[in-house]
């Protein structure tokens, strides 16, 4: 599938429910490597409150031809090093994977928030590691670092990069 029109924008308050529902799909996709259980309502129940109440958190949605295709959640309070931004969660619906939607979402989110970045992937998520290595390598023309962390709050692979403001 090759999408004809990809739009990436900051999520509005009206998009909170679609974003929440995509988060449920995301968590289900990762349920074989992310140890979580459903709550009494049959949901994973990821809280989005901080993305609407905290100015240090940012929620983005991606749409293809006007239909929701994915999201990116960015936080500045969470990081493993001195970076300013942490890619908290990132998801593209299976229908749109390997079609350029994820790459477009990532690059537009980076461009919207210039500064130091960290992007982490779970050790078991080889597909995410390959995706982010490719996107970040291309976006930075190879000017980034990567580490595998084995202790601390985050255990997995992390890439760091700096996004320059668009002149």
Tab-separated table of C-alpha atoms in Angstrom:
chain	number	residue	atom	x	y	z
A	1	UNK	CA	0.000	0.000	0.000
A	2	UNK	CA	1.322	3.406	-0.928
A	3	UNK	CA	-0.602	6.149	0.842
A	4	UNK	CA	-1.462	9.134	-1.285
A	5	UNK	CA	-1.602	11.797	1.427
A	6	UNK	CA	0.027	11.593	4.860
A	7	UNK	CA	-0.784	14.300	7.407
A	8	UNK	CA	1.028	14.548	10.740
A	9	UNK	CA	-0.259	17.008	13.315
A	10	UNK	CA	-0.384	17.648	17.038
A	11	UNK	CA	-3.314	15.732	18.469
A	12	UNK	CA	-6.264	17.883	19.454
A	13	UNK	CA	-8.443	17.321	22.521
A	14	UNK	CA	-11.095	15.896	20.187
A	15	UNK	CA	-8.608	13.234	19.077
A	16	UNK	CA	-8.031	11.875	22.553
A	17	UNK	CA	-10.421	8.918	22.102
A	18	UNK	CA	-9.011	7.794	18.711
A	19	UNK	CA	-5.507	8.140	20.165
A	20	UNK	CA	-6.497	6.081	23.215
A	21	UNK	CA	-7.926	3.365	20.968
A	22	UNK	CA	-4.771	3.255	18.854
A	23	UNK	CA	-2.773	2.945	22.093
A	24	UNK	CA	-4.816	-0.133	22.973
A	25	UNK	CA	-3.911	-1.666	19.583
A	26	UNK	CA	-0.268	-0.736	20.126
A	27	UNK	CA	-0.165	-2.374	23.531
A	28	UNK	CA	-1.833	-5.482	22.135
A	29	UNK	CA	0.794	-5.628	19.367
A	30	UNK	CA	3.504	-5.614	22.044
A	31	UNK	CA	1.746	-7.981	24.452
A	32	UNK	CA	4.137	-10.832	23.651
A	33	UNK	CA	7.146	-8.778	24.817
A	34	UNK	CA	5.652	-6.148	27.141
A	35	UNK	CA	4.377	-7.779	30.336
A	36	UNK	CA	0.999	-6.106	30.841
A	37	UNK	CA	-2.448	-7.359	31.714
A	38	UNK	CA	-5.883	-6.028	30.901
A	39	UNK	CA	-7.706	-4.140	33.638
A	40	UNK	CA	-11.220	-4.921	34.914
A	41	UNK	CA	-12.640	-3.121	31.855
A	42	UNK	CA	-10.690	-5.285	29.413
A	43	UNK	CA	-8.284	-2.470	28.560
A	44	UNK	CA	-4.584	-1.909	28.979
A	45	UNK	CA	-5.526	1.562	30.157
A	46	UNK	CA	-2.493	3.676	29.231
A	47	UNK	CA	-3.060	7.116	30.748
A	48	UNK	CA	-2.913	10.005	28.307
A	49	UNK	CA	-3.623	12.749	30.852
A	50	UNK	CA	-0.108	14.181	30.854
A	51	UNK	CA	-0.214	14.695	27.094
A	52	UNK	CA	-3.035	17.186	27.549
A	53	UNK	CA	-2.046	18.758	30.872
A	54	UNK	CA	1.753	18.892	30.795
A	55	UNK	CA	3.459	21.316	28.415
A	56	UNK	CA	6.518	19.020	28.375
A	57	UNK	CA	4.519	16.224	26.726
A	58	UNK	CA	3.392	16.142	23.115
A	59	UNK	CA	0.953	13.884	21.271
A	60	UNK	CA	0.946	13.616	17.476
A	61	UNK	CA	-1.336	11.691	15.139
A	62	UNK	CA	-0.729	10.531	11.586
A	63	UNK	CA	-3.548	10.301	9.078
A	64	UNK	CA	-3.544	8.748	5.630
A	65	UNK	CA	-6.185	10.095	3.293
A	66	UNK	CA	-8.027	11.427	6.351
A	67	UNK	CA	-7.966	8.136	8.291
A	68	UNK	CA	-5.993	7.525	11.475
A	69	UNK	CA	-2.806	5.603	10.754
A	70	UNK	CA	-0.623	6.049	13.840
A	71	UNK	CA	0.672	8.232	16.629
A	72	UNK	CA	3.761	9.463	18.432
A	73	UNK	CA	3.942	10.429	22.105
A	74	UNK	CA	6.868	12.578	23.220
A	75	UNK	CA	7.920	13.329	26.797
A	76	UNK	CA	10.708	15.485	28.210
A	77	UNK	CA	10.552	14.216	31.795
A	78	UNK	CA	11.563	10.709	30.712
A	79	UNK	CA	15.067	10.106	29.391
A	80	UNK	CA	18.183	8.065	30.001
A	81	UNK	CA	20.713	10.844	29.415
A	82	UNK	CA	20.808	14.602	28.970
A	83	UNK	CA	18.422	14.617	26.007
A	84	UNK	CA	15.519	17.018	25.878
A	85	UNK	CA	12.970	14.737	24.182
A	86	UNK	CA	12.149	11.053	24.609
A	87	UNK	CA	10.008	9.189	22.065
A	88	UNK	CA	7.668	7.769	24.683
A	89	UNK	CA	5.471	5.649	22.408
A	90	UNK	CA	5.300	5.303	18.620
A	91	UNK	CA	2.837	3.261	16.578
A	92	UNK	CA	1.700	2.734	13.004
A	93	UNK	CA	-1.305	0.545	12.196
A	94	UNK	CA	-0.263	-2.694	10.500
A	95	UNK	CA	-2.078	-1.710	7.300
A	96	UNK	CA	0.279	1.267	6.887
A	97	UNK	CA	3.581	-0.283	7.930
A	98	UNK	CA	6.404	-0.371	5.378
A	99	UNK	CA	4.617	2.261	3.307
A	100	UNK	CA	6.459	5.375	4.481
A	101	UNK	CA	3.908	6.424	7.101
A	102	UNK	CA	6.159	5.658	10.076
A	103	UNK	CA	9.140	7.392	8.513
A	104	UNK	CA	7.033	10.471	7.712
A	105	UNK	CA	5.547	10.520	11.208
A	106	UNK	CA	8.983	10.241	12.831
A	107	UNK	CA	10.649	12.897	10.690
A	108	UNK	CA	7.795	15.379	11.100
A	109	UNK	CA	7.771	14.898	14.870
A	110	UNK	CA	11.551	15.434	15.009
A	111	UNK	CA	11.237	18.579	12.885
A	112	UNK	CA	8.428	19.933	15.085
A	113	UNK	CA	10.565	19.654	18.233
A	114	UNK	CA	14.179	20.681	17.580
A	115	UNK	CA	16.737	19.764	20.204
A	116	UNK	CA	18.370	16.681	21.694
A	117	UNK	CA	16.440	13.433	21.343
A	118	UNK	CA	16.519	9.864	22.619
A	119	UNK	CA	14.561	7.018	21.059
A	120	UNK	CA	14.453	3.689	22.884
A	121	UNK	CA	13.365	0.235	21.806
A	122	UNK	CA	12.837	-2.892	23.866
A	123	UNK	CA	15.600	-5.463	23.515
A	124	UNK	CA	13.121	-8.014	22.133
A	125	UNK	CA	11.690	-5.636	19.499
A	126	UNK	CA	14.099	-6.199	16.599
A	127	UNK	CA	11.660	-4.716	14.062
A	128	UNK	CA	11.503	-1.424	15.970
A	129	UNK	CA	15.287	-1.333	16.289
A	130	UNK	CA	15.706	-1.796	12.533
A	131	UNK	CA	13.067	0.861	11.796
A	132	UNK	CA	14.595	3.464	14.118
A	133	UNK	CA	18.183	2.792	13.027
A	134	UNK	CA	17.167	3.375	9.420
A	135	UNK	CA	15.065	6.467	10.083
A	136	UNK	CA	17.587	8.101	12.415
A	137	UNK	CA	20.581	7.249	10.227
A	138	UNK	CA	18.877	8.814	7.200
A	139	UNK	CA	17.503	11.802	9.131
A	140	UNK	CA	20.878	12.657	10.700
A	141	UNK	CA	23.037	11.481	7.785
A	142	UNK	CA	24.696	9.112	10.233
A	143	UNK	CA	25.333	11.674	12.991
A	144	UNK	CA	23.818	9.855	15.984
A	145	UNK	CA	24.825	7.504	18.790
A	146	UNK	CA	23.422	4.172	19.898
A	147	UNK	CA	23.749	2.292	23.173
A	148	UNK	CA	22.385	-0.920	24.643
A	149	UNK	CA	21.423	-0.329	28.276
A	150	UNK	CA	21.179	-3.259	30.675
A	151	UNK	CA	20.455	-1.560	33.988
A	152	UNK	CA	18.461	1.431	35.166
A	153	UNK	CA	14.830	2.246	34.469
A	154	UNK	CA	15.255	1.643	30.704
A	155	UNK	CA	16.727	-1.609	29.464
A	156	UNK	CA	17.113	-1.902	25.736
A	157	UNK	CA	18.515	-0.038	22.779
A	158	UNK	CA	18.621	3.770	22.713
A	159	UNK	CA	19.612	6.091	19.883
A	160	UNK	CA	20.465	9.727	20.515
A	161	UNK	CA	20.395	12.547	17.995
A	162	UNK	CA	20.194	16.292	17.758
A	163	UNK	CA	17.576	17.965	15.599
A	164	UNK	CA	18.543	21.418	14.381
A	165	UNK	CA	15.845	24.079	14.009
A	166	UNK	CA	14.747	24.634	10.435
A	167	UNK	CA	16.258	27.925	9.308
